[in-house]
């Protein structure tokens, strides 16, 4: 092989080895998996510092919110980081009590218990389907028996809901009662529940003194309107078809609470005897001294006769001095009778959340028919059909004319817009194709470099070596043929030119081993 071919072959082999080494490095770096995701900046920095100390390679993803490590080291890294207490943002419950140290103060024990209780409540609330993350803050005052009035505990719950999901009133009430039942002497009214936007979900139980509606009242209004809309759609869809109507219902709900008390009095009338409430009688008399009167003598100086009164019957009327009572004096008799009067006390308390008025608006699409040739035509509904549909809507929502309800149903053609489909973009613009292209760019470039090395260096060097070897073999064959006796090769003719003999002798001197191998094969009868 010429020296140039040897140099090209050496360079090609070195280039291919470099390409293979680069592919091996890229393959080791490409097999990364997520170690932790949705990390805070503080936890992410602490984890990166710990990974650097453990000499574990890492990468960032999702704008730094996720940390990736080699797939073979994911489990080991998690166990080592967990032993170091990372990430600290993870929820920890009552397992904090397992790491109690000797010599802790009462304040540290109470604080550890509070942290464990908050962690357990966070785990329980986070198990709800609509809750993505939760945080619970407990305010547990220190109870002291020397205080007459003890401060009651309170709690606050911050919820991060999944996109597009909400919590109804029963779920919010369940969260409130879960927290209040987990903390001794915690009143459900002292639990506040907020969402990620800062809106208060657990409203006060007492009626609001403001002019507007609170969150629970607005949610109740939305539920009432949605239930009426569902009724209208369920009753009309089988008639007009799916996606051929739009309905909305506006409800006017009275959330005011009123209480009225009335009293009515009735006299004792009718044939029944009157009920006596109280009766009082009083009798008084003032008898004066009897003065002697008449003709002085024995008859006028006699003592008065003893008075007698009947045991039964009505007493005799009192006699006054003016009536000729010789004894004189004043007599008085009073009688007071009080009768019961009928009294009725009526307390009326109106129900809250009563419907004052309903207004429904319904739009129905034209009737669409498709001909045999595939052409679609739309025709409006008749007045009779519109009246029947209006009657169905009125019955479905419980229409009341006295309440002032209104229902409006119109027939109009729906406008159909041809919106571009999300998959209509070309293949080379789609995200998955771009990601695959980026991932295959490095190995494709290395493969291209390897092909260039093979076709530019290795292949020409091998061709040059093969040409030199074939030429040398041809010269050896010529020398061997000339060296054999004519009896062994009668068909061969002696070389006409002596230059061939000189060349064969030179080759035999330079490479006697090759010439010996060729001669050996001829002697054995093998073909070269």
mmCIF file of N, CA and C in Angstrom, residues 49-124:
data_model
loop_
_atom_site.group_PDB
_atom_site.id
_atom_site.type_symbol
_atom_site.label_atom_id
_atom_site.label_comp_id
_atom_site.label_asym_id
_atom_site.label_seq_id
_atom_site.Cartn_x
_atom_site.Cartn_y
_atom_site.Cartn_z
ATOM 1 N N UNK A 49 -27.742 22.161 44.058
ATOM 2 C CA UNK A 49 -26.525 22.184 44.876
ATOM 3 C C UNK A 49 -26.202 20.796 45.424
ATOM 4 N N UNK A 50 -27.229 20.059 45.839
ATOM 5 C CA UNK A 50 -26.997 18.716 46.363
ATOM 6 C C UNK A 50 -26.552 17.758 45.259
ATOM 7 N N UNK A 51 -27.121 17.894 44.050
ATOM 8 C CA UNK A 51 -26.697 17.041 42.938
ATOM 9 C C UNK A 51 -25.254 17.321 42.538
ATOM 10 N N UNK A 52 -24.845 18.578 42.600
ATOM 11 C CA UNK A 52 -23.449 18.908 42.284
ATOM 12 C C UNK A 52 -22.501 18.289 43.297
ATOM 13 N N UNK A 53 -22.894 18.255 44.563
ATOM 14 C CA UNK A 53 -22.050 17.619 45.568
ATOM 15 C C UNK A 53 -21.970 16.114 45.381
ATOM 16 N N UNK A 54 -23.044 15.505 44.872
ATOM 17 C CA UNK A 54 -23.055 14.054 44.661
ATOM 18 C C UNK A 54 -22.510 13.666 43.293
ATOM 19 N N UNK A 55 -22.028 14.666 42.489
ATOM 20 C CA UNK A 55 -21.447 14.411 41.164
ATOM 21 C C UNK A 55 -22.433 13.685 40.244
ATOM 22 N N UNK A 56 -23.684 14.124 40.257
ATOM 23 C CA UNK A 56 -24.725 13.569 39.393
ATOM 24 C C UNK A 56 -25.051 14.611 38.333
ATOM 25 N N UNK A 57 -24.907 14.293 37.050
ATOM 26 C CA UNK A 57 -25.244 15.280 36.009
ATOM 27 C C UNK A 57 -26.745 15.551 35.996
ATOM 28 N N UNK A 58 -27.128 16.749 35.602
ATOM 29 C CA UNK A 58 -28.536 17.147 35.603
ATOM 30 C C UNK A 58 -28.792 18.095 34.439
ATOM 31 N N UNK A 59 -30.052 18.251 34.152
ATOM 32 C CA UNK A 59 -30.508 19.180 33.127
ATOM 33 C C UNK A 59 -31.760 19.887 33.619
ATOM 34 N N UNK A 60 -32.094 21.004 32.937
ATOM 35 C CA UNK A 60 -33.310 21.758 33.235
ATOM 36 C C UNK A 60 -34.320 21.526 32.119
ATOM 37 N N UNK A 61 -35.588 21.616 32.470
ATOM 38 C CA UNK A 61 -36.677 21.489 31.497
ATOM 39 C C UNK A 61 -37.853 22.319 31.977
ATOM 40 N N UNK A 62 -38.737 22.681 31.032
ATOM 41 C CA UNK A 62 -39.947 23.468 31.330
ATOM 42 C C UNK A 62 -39.601 24.790 32.000
ATOM 43 N N UNK A 63 -38.584 25.453 31.474
ATOM 44 C CA UNK A 63 -38.229 26.756 32.025
ATOM 45 C C UNK A 63 -37.630 26.700 33.413
ATOM 46 N N UNK A 64 -37.018 25.598 33.786
ATOM 47 C CA UNK A 64 -36.413 25.478 35.115
ATOM 48 C C UNK A 64 -37.323 24.881 36.162
ATOM 49 N N UNK A 65 -38.596 24.557 35.802
ATOM 50 C CA UNK A 65 -39.506 23.970 36.787
ATOM 51 C C UNK A 65 -39.274 22.480 36.993
ATOM 52 N N UNK A 66 -38.538 21.835 36.082
ATOM 53 C CA UNK A 66 -38.268 20.400 36.200
ATOM 54 C C UNK A 66 -36.767 20.162 36.106
ATOM 55 N N UNK A 67 -36.304 19.162 36.842
ATOM 56 C CA UNK A 67 -34.892 18.785 36.855
ATOM 57 C C UNK A 67 -34.797 17.351 36.360
ATOM 58 N N UNK A 68 -33.908 17.117 35.379
ATOM 59 C CA UNK A 68 -33.719 15.807 34.772
ATOM 60 C C UNK A 68 -32.339 15.279 35.126
ATOM 61 N N UNK A 69 -32.264 13.987 35.358
ATOM 62 C CA UNK A 69 -31.002 13.299 35.636
ATOM 63 C C UNK A 69 -30.966 12.050 34.767
ATOM 64 N N UNK A 70 -29.800 11.406 34.610
ATOM 65 C CA UNK A 70 -29.743 10.151 33.849
ATOM 66 C C UNK A 70 -30.730 9.123 34.382
ATOM 67 N N UNK A 71 -31.312 8.364 33.454
ATOM 68 C CA UNK A 71 -32.362 7.417 33.836
ATOM 69 C C UNK A 71 -31.868 6.375 34.824
ATOM 70 N N UNK A 72 -30.615 5.992 34.736
ATOM 71 C CA UNK A 72 -30.093 4.967 35.639
ATOM 72 C C UNK A 72 -29.874 5.472 37.062
ATOM 73 N N UNK A 73 -29.921 6.801 37.270
ATOM 74 C CA UNK A 73 -29.637 7.361 38.593
ATOM 75 C C UNK A 73 -30.842 8.065 39.210
ATOM 76 N N UNK A 74 -32.026 7.881 38.622
ATOM 77 C CA UNK A 74 -33.207 8.596 39.131
ATOM 78 C C UNK A 74 -33.559 8.132 40.535
ATOM 79 N N UNK A 75 -33.686 6.829 40.736
ATOM 80 C CA UNK A 75 -34.117 6.312 42.042
ATOM 81 C C UNK A 75 -33.063 6.558 43.115
ATOM 82 N N UNK A 76 -31.809 6.376 42.766
ATOM 83 C CA UNK A 76 -30.760 6.638 43.760
ATOM 84 C C UNK A 76 -30.737 8.112 44.163
ATOM 85 N N UNK A 77 -30.909 8.991 43.193
ATOM 86 C CA UNK A 77 -30.894 10.418 43.506
ATOM 87 C C UNK A 77 -32.080 10.797 44.383
ATOM 88 N N UNK A 78 -33.246 10.220 44.118
ATOM 89 C CA UNK A 78 -34.416 10.545 44.947
ATOM 90 C C UNK A 78 -34.223 10.087 46.386
ATOM 91 N N UNK A 79 -33.675 8.882 46.555
ATOM 92 C CA UNK A 79 -33.458 8.384 47.917
ATOM 93 C C UNK A 79 -32.422 9.232 48.658
ATOM 94 N N UNK A 80 -31.361 9.607 47.977
ATOM 95 C CA UNK A 80 -30.331 10.424 48.632
ATOM 96 C C UNK A 80 -30.863 11.818 48.964
ATOM 97 N N UNK A 81 -31.652 12.399 48.057
ATOM 98 C CA UNK A 81 -32.227 13.716 48.348
ATOM 99 C C UNK A 81 -33.268 13.638 49.461
ATOM 100 N N UNK A 82 -34.018 12.538 49.506
ATOM 101 C CA UNK A 82 -35.001 12.393 50.589
ATOM 102 C C UNK A 82 -34.320 12.285 51.940
ATOM 103 N N UNK A 83 -33.176 11.605 51.994
ATOM 104 C CA UNK A 83 -32.444 11.528 53.254
ATOM 105 C C UNK A 83 -31.922 12.892 53.684
ATOM 106 N N UNK A 84 -31.687 13.771 52.700
ATOM 107 C CA UNK A 84 -31.241 15.134 53.020
ATOM 108 C C UNK A 84 -32.405 16.087 53.260
ATOM 109 N N UNK A 85 -33.648 15.577 53.203
ATOM 110 C CA UNK A 85 -34.813 16.422 53.452
ATOM 111 C C UNK A 85 -35.195 17.297 52.285
ATOM 112 N N UNK A 86 -34.899 16.863 51.063
ATOM 113 C CA UNK A 86 -35.224 17.631 49.870
ATOM 114 C C UNK A 86 -36.176 16.811 48.999
ATOM 115 N N UNK A 87 -37.117 17.462 48.322
ATOM 116 C CA UNK A 87 -37.418 18.902 48.407
ATOM 117 C C UNK A 87 -38.232 19.223 49.651
ATOM 118 N N UNK A 88 -37.986 20.388 50.186
ATOM 119 C CA UNK A 88 -38.676 20.787 51.414
ATOM 120 C C UNK A 88 -40.113 21.186 51.168
ATOM 121 N N UNK A 89 -40.463 21.488 49.928
ATOM 122 C CA UNK A 89 -41.831 21.900 49.631
ATOM 123 C C UNK A 89 -42.828 20.764 49.646
ATOM 124 N N UNK A 90 -42.389 19.522 49.760
ATOM 125 C CA UNK A 90 -43.305 18.394 49.794
ATOM 126 C C UNK A 90 -44.090 18.401 51.103
ATOM 127 N N UNK A 91 -45.271 17.820 51.038
ATOM 128 C CA UNK A 91 -46.163 17.810 52.194
ATOM 129 C C UNK A 91 -45.689 16.770 53.189
ATOM 130 N N UNK A 92 -45.530 17.179 54.431
ATOM 131 C CA UNK A 92 -45.087 16.300 55.511
ATOM 132 C C UNK A 92 -46.162 16.296 56.581
ATOM 133 N N UNK A 93 -46.555 15.114 57.005
ATOM 134 C CA UNK A 93 -47.607 14.990 57.995
ATOM 135 C C UNK A 93 -47.084 14.650 59.372
ATOM 136 N N UNK A 94 -47.763 13.714 60.015
ATOM 137 C CA UNK A 94 -47.408 13.342 61.384
ATOM 138 C C UNK A 94 -46.099 12.563 61.462
ATOM 139 N N UNK A 95 -45.461 12.289 60.302
ATOM 140 C CA UNK A 95 -44.155 11.649 60.403
ATOM 141 C C UNK A 95 -43.107 12.574 61.007
ATOM 142 N N UNK A 96 -43.432 13.866 61.132
ATOM 143 C CA UNK A 96 -42.533 14.764 61.850
ATOM 144 C C UNK A 96 -42.375 14.363 63.309
ATOM 145 N N UNK A 97 -43.414 13.743 63.854
ATOM 146 C CA UNK A 97 -43.345 13.323 65.252
ATOM 147 C C UNK A 97 -42.381 12.156 65.446
ATOM 148 N N UNK A 98 -42.039 11.451 64.364
ATOM 149 C CA UNK A 98 -41.110 10.328 64.493
ATOM 150 C C UNK A 98 -39.676 10.785 64.707
ATOM 151 N N UNK A 99 -39.388 12.025 64.325
ATOM 152 C CA UNK A 99 -38.022 12.552 64.458
ATOM 153 C C UNK A 99 -37.886 13.473 65.669
ATOM 154 N N UNK A 100 -38.646 13.190 66.697
ATOM 155 C CA UNK A 100 -38.583 14.016 67.898
ATOM 156 C C UNK A 100 -37.216 13.876 68.564
ATOM 157 N N UNK A 101 -36.630 14.999 68.883
ATOM 158 C CA UNK A 101 -35.310 15.010 69.512
ATOM 159 C C UNK A 101 -35.426 15.102 71.028
ATOM 160 N N UNK A 102 -34.429 14.597 71.669
ATOM 161 C CA UNK A 102 -34.405 14.645 73.133
ATOM 162 C C UNK A 102 -34.114 16.071 73.586
ATOM 163 N N UNK A 103 -34.877 16.528 74.534
ATOM 164 C CA UNK A 103 -34.668 17.864 75.065
ATOM 165 C C UNK A 103 -35.482 18.939 74.375
ATOM 166 N N UNK A 104 -36.514 18.579 73.631
ATOM 167 C CA UNK A 104 -37.358 19.583 72.994
ATOM 168 C C UNK A 104 -38.192 20.308 74.039
ATOM 169 N N UNK A 105 -38.414 21.576 73.777
ATOM 170 C CA UNK A 105 -39.259 22.363 74.669
ATOM 171 C C UNK A 105 -40.728 22.117 74.334
ATOM 172 N N UNK A 106 -41.591 22.580 75.200
ATOM 173 C CA UNK A 106 -43.020 22.417 74.974
ATOM 174 C C UNK A 106 -43.471 23.201 73.750
ATOM 175 N N UNK A 107 -42.881 24.362 73.516
ATOM 176 C CA UNK A 107 -43.230 25.152 72.334
ATOM 177 C C UNK A 107 -42.840 24.420 71.053
ATOM 178 N N UNK A 108 -41.669 23.783 71.035
ATOM 179 C CA UNK A 108 -41.247 23.041 69.847
ATOM 180 C C UNK A 108 -42.136 21.833 69.601
ATOM 181 N N UNK A 109 -42.540 21.155 70.645
ATOM 182 C CA UNK A 109 -43.437 20.015 70.472
ATOM 183 C C UNK A 109 -44.793 20.465 69.934
ATOM 184 N N UNK A 110 -45.313 21.570 70.465
ATOM 185 C CA UNK A 110 -46.611 22.062 69.986
ATOM 186 C C UNK A 110 -46.520 22.529 68.542
ATOM 187 N N UNK A 111 -45.394 23.169 68.178
ATOM 188 C CA UNK A 111 -45.216 23.614 66.802
ATOM 189 C C UNK A 111 -45.071 22.428 65.849
ATOM 190 N N UNK A 112 -44.382 21.381 66.254
ATOM 191 C CA UNK A 112 -44.252 20.188 65.418
ATOM 192 C C UNK A 112 -45.601 19.511 65.222
ATOM 193 N N UNK A 113 -46.389 19.443 66.286
ATOM 194 C CA UNK A 113 -47.734 18.870 66.158
ATOM 195 C C UNK A 113 -48.601 19.690 65.209
ATOM 196 N N UNK A 114 -48.511 21.007 65.296
ATOM 197 C CA UNK A 114 -49.291 21.870 64.407
ATOM 198 C C UNK A 114 -48.877 21.676 62.951
ATOM 199 N N UNK A 115 -47.577 21.584 62.692
ATOM 200 C CA UNK A 115 -47.101 21.354 61.319
ATOM 201 C C UNK A 115 -47.564 20.004 60.795
ATOM 202 N N UNK A 116 -47.523 18.983 61.642
ATOM 203 C CA UNK A 116 -48.000 17.672 61.218
ATOM 204 C C UNK A 116 -49.485 17.665 60.913
ATOM 205 N N UNK A 117 -50.281 18.359 61.743
ATOM 206 C CA UNK A 117 -51.726 18.432 61.504
ATOM 207 C C UNK A 117 -52.033 19.192 60.225
ATOM 208 N N UNK A 118 -51.302 20.267 59.961
ATOM 209 C CA UNK A 118 -51.483 20.997 58.707
ATOM 210 C C UNK A 118 -51.143 20.123 57.503
ATOM 211 N N UNK A 119 -50.071 19.342 57.618
ATOM 212 C CA UNK A 119 -49.709 18.455 56.517
ATOM 213 C C UNK A 119 -50.750 17.378 56.259
ATOM 214 N N UNK A 120 -51.313 16.797 57.306
ATOM 215 C CA UNK A 120 -52.336 15.770 57.121
ATOM 216 C C UNK A 120 -53.593 16.356 56.495
ATOM 217 N N UNK A 121 -53.994 17.544 56.930
ATOM 218 C CA UNK A 121 -55.159 18.181 56.317
ATOM 219 C C UNK A 121 -54.894 18.530 54.856
ATOM 220 N N UNK A 122 -53.670 18.960 54.549
ATOM 221 C CA UNK A 122 -53.328 19.264 53.157
ATOM 222 C C UNK A 122 -53.413 18.019 52.293
ATOM 223 N N UNK A 123 -52.953 16.890 52.792
ATOM 224 C CA UNK A 123 -53.055 15.646 52.042
ATOM 225 C C UNK A 123 -54.513 15.264 51.806
ATOM 226 N N UNK A 124 -55.347 15.406 52.826
ATOM 227 C CA UNK A 124 -56.752 15.018 52.689
ATOM 228 C C UNK A 124 -57.474 15.906 51.683
#
